[in-house]
PDB file of C-alpha atoms in Angstrom:
ATOM      1  CA  MET A   1      -2.265 -12.311 -36.283  1.00 40.00           C
ATOM      2  CA  THR A   2       1.419 -11.770 -36.409  1.00 43.00           C
ATOM      3  CA  SER A   3       3.917 -11.418 -33.481  1.00 45.00           C
ATOM      4  CA  SER A   4       5.574  -8.306 -34.354  1.00 55.00           C
ATOM      5  CA  LEU A   5       6.561  -5.736 -31.857  1.00 55.00           C
ATOM      6  CA  PRO A   6       4.699  -2.652 -31.659  1.00 52.00           C
ATOM      7  CA  SER A   7       6.469   0.255 -33.434  1.00 55.00           C
ATOM      8  CA  ILE A   8       7.772   3.472 -31.731  1.00 54.00           C
ATOM      9  CA  ASP A   9       8.925   6.626 -33.226  1.00 55.00           C
ATOM     10  CA  THR A  10      12.547   6.567 -32.300  1.00 58.00           C
ATOM     11  CA  THR A  11      15.073   4.364 -30.603  1.00 72.00           C
ATOM     12  CA  GLY A  12      13.361   2.870 -27.994  1.00 80.00           C
ATOM     13  CA  GLN A  13      13.490   0.965 -24.736  1.00 86.00           C
ATOM     14  CA  VAL A  14      11.706  -2.255 -23.247  1.00 91.00           C
ATOM     15  CA  VAL A  15      11.187  -2.618 -19.816  1.00 93.00           C
ATOM     16  CA  SER A  16      10.204  -6.147 -19.005  1.00 96.00           C
ATOM     17  CA  LEU A  17       8.934  -8.287 -16.089  1.00 97.00           C
ATOM     18  CA  ARG A  18       9.432 -11.976 -16.485  1.00 97.00           C
ATOM     19  CA  ASP A  19       7.682 -14.783 -14.608  1.00 97.00           C
ATOM     20  CA  PHE A  20       5.947 -12.497 -12.092  1.00 97.00           C
ATOM     21  CA  THR A  21       3.629 -15.013 -10.161  1.00 97.00           C
ATOM     22  CA  VAL A  22       0.654 -14.613  -8.143  1.00 96.00           C
ATOM     23  CA  GLU A  23      -1.942 -16.727  -6.303  1.00 96.00           C
ATOM     24  CA  ILE A  24      -5.311 -15.644  -7.131  1.00 96.00           C
ATOM     25  CA  PRO A  25      -8.923 -17.049  -7.559  1.00 96.00           C
ATOM     26  CA  VAL A  26      -9.484 -17.157 -11.330  1.00 96.00           C
ATOM     27  CA  GLY A  27     -11.372 -19.235 -13.786  1.00 95.00           C
ATOM     28  CA  ILE A  28     -14.795 -19.880 -15.018  1.00 95.00           C
ATOM     29  CA  VAL A  29     -15.274 -23.817 -14.320  1.00 93.00           C
ATOM     30  CA  ASP A  30     -16.903 -24.946 -11.051  1.00 94.00           C
ATOM     31  CA  TRP A  31     -13.706 -26.078  -9.355  1.00 93.00           C
ATOM     32  CA  GLU A  32     -12.037 -22.901 -10.192  1.00 93.00           C
ATOM     33  CA  ARG A  33     -14.991 -20.954  -8.446  1.00 93.00           C
ATOM     34  CA  ALA A  34     -14.919 -22.753  -5.123  1.00 94.00           C
ATOM     35  CA  PRO A  35     -14.517 -20.408  -2.173  1.00 92.00           C
ATOM     36  CA  GLY A  36     -10.926 -19.997  -1.206  1.00 91.00           C
ATOM     37  CA  LYS A  37      -9.764 -21.829  -4.174  1.00 94.00           C
ATOM     38  CA  THR A  38      -6.664 -20.002  -5.902  1.00 95.00           C
ATOM     39  CA  GLN A  39      -4.382 -20.872  -8.552  1.00 95.00           C
ATOM     40  CA  LYS A  40      -1.011 -19.564  -9.877  1.00 96.00           C
ATOM     41  CA  VAL A  41      -0.958 -17.084 -12.470  1.00 97.00           C
ATOM     42  CA  VAL A  42       2.415 -16.143 -14.179  1.00 98.00           C
ATOM     43  CA  LEU A  43       2.633 -12.751 -15.960  1.00 97.00           C
ATOM     44  CA  ASN A  44       5.143 -11.293 -18.386  1.00 98.00           C
ATOM     45  CA  VAL A  45       4.892  -7.657 -19.225  1.00 98.00           C
ATOM     46  CA  ASP A  46       6.726  -5.430 -21.617  1.00 97.00           C
ATOM     47  CA  LEU A  47       6.595  -1.822 -21.449  1.00 96.00           C
ATOM     48  CA  TYR A  48       7.715  -0.079 -24.440  1.00 94.00           C
ATOM     49  CA  THR A  49       8.959   3.611 -24.555  1.00 90.00           C
ATOM     50  CA  ASN A  50      10.973   5.961 -26.652  1.00 84.00           C
ATOM     51  CA  TYR A  51      14.469   6.237 -25.495  1.00 71.00           C
ATOM     52  CA  PRO A  52      15.048   9.145 -23.337  1.00 68.00           C
ATOM     53  CA  GLU A  53      16.533  12.437 -24.701  1.00 69.00           C
ATOM     54  CA  SER A  54      19.408  12.551 -22.262  1.00 72.00           C
ATOM     55  CA  ARG A  55      20.946   9.782 -19.752  1.00 79.00           C
ATOM     56  CA  PRO A  56      18.656   8.972 -17.104  1.00 78.00           C
ATOM     57  CA  ALA A  57      19.885  10.264 -13.774  1.00 79.00           C
ATOM     58  CA  SER A  58      17.287   9.095 -11.308  1.00 81.00           C
ATOM     59  CA  ILE A  59      14.320   6.617 -11.299  1.00 79.00           C
ATOM     60  CA  GLY A  60      12.211   9.519 -12.004  1.00 79.00           C
ATOM     61  CA  ASP A  61      13.898   9.597 -15.563  1.00 78.00           C
ATOM     62  CA  CYS A  62      12.877   5.823 -16.161  1.00 82.00           C
ATOM     63  CA  LEU A  63       9.897   3.488 -16.182  1.00 86.00           C
ATOM     64  CA  ASP A  64       9.598   2.181 -12.778  1.00 87.00           C
ATOM     65  CA  TYR A  65       8.565  -1.412 -12.986  1.00 92.00           C
ATOM     66  CA  ARG A  66       7.909  -1.685  -9.304  1.00 94.00           C
ATOM     67  CA  ARG A  67       4.822   0.643 -10.003  1.00 94.00           C
ATOM     68  CA  VAL A  68       3.373  -2.553 -12.237  1.00 96.00           C
ATOM     69  CA  ILE A  69       4.449  -4.926  -9.401  1.00 97.00           C
ATOM     70  CA  ASP A  70       2.671  -2.866  -6.583  1.00 96.00           C
ATOM     71  CA  HIS A  71      -0.462  -2.414  -8.740  1.00 97.00           C
ATOM     72  CA  VAL A  72      -0.922  -6.200  -9.279  1.00 97.00           C
ATOM     73  CA  ASP A  73       0.012  -6.860  -5.636  1.00 95.00           C
ATOM     74  CA  GLU A  74      -2.510  -4.269  -4.276  1.00 94.00           C
ATOM     75  CA  THR A  75      -5.391  -5.143  -6.753  1.00 94.00           C
ATOM     76  CA  TRP A  76      -5.186  -8.574  -7.712  1.00 94.00           C
ATOM     77  CA  ARG A  77      -6.051 -10.221  -4.334  1.00 89.00           C
ATOM     78  CA  PRO A  78      -6.966 -13.668  -3.091  1.00 87.00           C
ATOM     79  CA  ASP A  79     -10.410 -12.366  -1.795  1.00 89.00           C
ATOM     80  CA  ARG A  80     -11.537 -11.038  -5.462  1.00 92.00           C
ATOM     81  CA  HIS A  81     -12.550 -13.909  -7.904  1.00 95.00           C
ATOM     82  CA  VAL A  82     -11.864 -12.881 -11.675  1.00 95.00           C
ATOM     83  CA  ASP A  83     -13.462 -15.319 -14.246  1.00 96.00           C
ATOM     84  CA  LEU A  84     -11.181 -14.205 -17.250  1.00 96.00           C
ATOM     85  CA  LEU A  85      -7.452 -13.810 -17.804  1.00 96.00           C
ATOM     86  CA  GLU A  86      -8.235 -11.621 -20.332  1.00 96.00           C
ATOM     87  CA  THR A  87     -10.136  -9.231 -17.702  1.00 96.00           C
ATOM     88  CA  LEU A  88      -6.552  -9.175 -15.751  1.00 97.00           C
ATOM     89  CA  ALA A  89      -4.758  -8.516 -19.085  1.00 97.00           C
ATOM     90  CA  PHE A  90      -6.931  -5.517 -19.756  1.00 96.00           C
ATOM     91  CA  ASP A  91      -6.868  -4.148 -16.248  1.00 96.00           C
ATOM     92  CA  LEU A  92      -2.821  -4.217 -16.480  1.00 97.00           C
ATOM     93  CA  ILE A  93      -2.895  -2.724 -20.107  1.00 97.00           C
ATOM     94  CA  THR A  94      -5.074  -0.009 -18.935  1.00 96.00           C
ATOM     95  CA  TYR A  95      -2.746   0.722 -15.790  1.00 97.00           C
ATOM     96  CA  CYS A  96       0.575   0.769 -17.469  1.00 97.00           C
ATOM     97  CA  LEU A  97      -0.714   3.162 -20.205  1.00 96.00           C
ATOM     98  CA  GLU A  98      -1.573   5.522 -17.213  1.00 95.00           C
ATOM     99  CA  ASP A  99       2.065   6.263 -17.268  1.00 93.00           C
ATOM    100  CA  PRO A 100       2.532   8.871 -20.271  1.00 91.00           C
ATOM    101  CA  ARG A 101       6.013   7.426 -21.253  1.00 90.00           C
ATOM    102  CA  VAL A 102       4.581   4.272 -22.055  1.00 93.00           C
ATOM    103  CA  GLU A 103       4.006   4.110 -25.771  1.00 93.00           C
ATOM    104  CA  ALA A 104       2.982   0.545 -25.989  1.00 95.00           C
ATOM    105  CA  VAL A 105       2.268  -2.578 -23.504  1.00 96.00           C
ATOM    106  CA  ARG A 106       2.532  -6.355 -24.086  1.00 97.00           C
ATOM    107  CA  VAL A 107       0.939  -8.463 -21.317  1.00 98.00           C
ATOM    108  CA  ALA A 108       1.086 -12.394 -21.315  1.00 98.00           C
ATOM    109  CA  LEU A 109      -0.974 -14.408 -18.592  1.00 98.00           C
ATOM    110  CA  SER A 110      -0.304 -18.103 -17.991  1.00 97.00           C
ATOM    111  CA  LYS A 111      -2.068 -20.525 -15.862  1.00 96.00           C
ATOM    112  CA  PRO A 112       0.245 -23.262 -15.664  1.00 95.00           C
ATOM    113  CA  HIS A 113      -1.241 -25.692 -13.381  1.00 93.00           C
ATOM    114  CA  VAL A 114      -4.890 -25.843 -14.606  1.00 92.00           C
ATOM    115  CA  PHE A 115      -4.325 -28.930 -16.666  1.00 92.00           C
ATOM    116  CA  ASN A 116      -1.800 -30.350 -14.214  1.00 90.00           C
ATOM    117  CA  GLY A 117       1.081 -29.480 -16.540  1.00 84.00           C
ATOM    118  CA  ARG A 118      -0.114 -31.331 -19.653  1.00 94.00           C
ATOM    119  CA  VAL A 119      -0.726 -27.909 -21.502  1.00 95.00           C
ATOM    120  CA  VAL A 120      -0.144 -24.269 -20.212  1.00 95.00           C
ATOM    121  CA  PRO A 121      -3.104 -21.938 -21.264  1.00 95.00           C
ATOM    122  CA  THR A 122      -1.848 -18.338 -22.191  1.00 96.00           C
ATOM    123  CA  VAL A 123      -3.372 -15.366 -23.254  1.00 97.00           C
ATOM    124  CA  THR A 124      -1.093 -12.371 -24.986  1.00 97.00           C
ATOM    125  CA  PHE A 125      -2.236  -8.856 -25.738  1.00 97.00           C
ATOM    126  CA  PHE A 126      -0.372  -5.948 -26.814  1.00 94.00           C
ATOM    127  CA  GLN A 127      -1.621  -2.521 -27.227  1.00 96.00           C
ATOM    128  CA  ARG A 128      -0.032   1.028 -28.471  1.00 94.00           C
ATOM    129  CA  ARG A 129      -1.225   4.148 -26.986  1.00 92.00           C
ATOM    130  CA  GLY A 130      -4.403   5.512 -28.539  1.00 86.00           C
ATOM    131  CA  GLU A 131      -5.304   2.314 -30.085  1.00 80.00           C
ATOM    132  CA  GLY A 132      -7.198  -1.051 -29.042  1.00 69.00           C
ATOM    133  CA  ALA A 133      -9.885  -1.600 -26.606  1.00 60.00           C
ATOM    134  CA  GLY A 134      -8.574   0.799 -23.723  1.00 49.00           C
ATOM    135  CA  GLY A 135      -8.325   3.832 -26.081  1.00 47.00           C
ATOM    136  CA  GLN A 136      -5.475   5.257 -24.065  1.00 45.00           C
TER     137      GLN A 136
END
């Protein structure tokens, strides 16, 4: 698998969220599934879009990264256990592609403390509009 960026049709823009941290119950081993147990998950998200035809005049002309933050804050909650980071990644990819201006999305999720800092497991996915599991 190569690490090349998704291609877009014209000059493009990337809107990124870096080191977005949430505390949620996630994991498949017994201690991760203990009632009330949460752990830190770090998200990095890239939204790829074709560059606008004219200079943006308002937030309505831009990709609003607050929309992504709000989605995570509202749906990735401490009272909802999720087994896999992959489930969260696909949820976020599907949500991001609901904005018709988003041509591609890259999502990376890490659990920095699961192995006491010895190694940081990270899953990374990218999907172009109309391709991949979401089929947007």
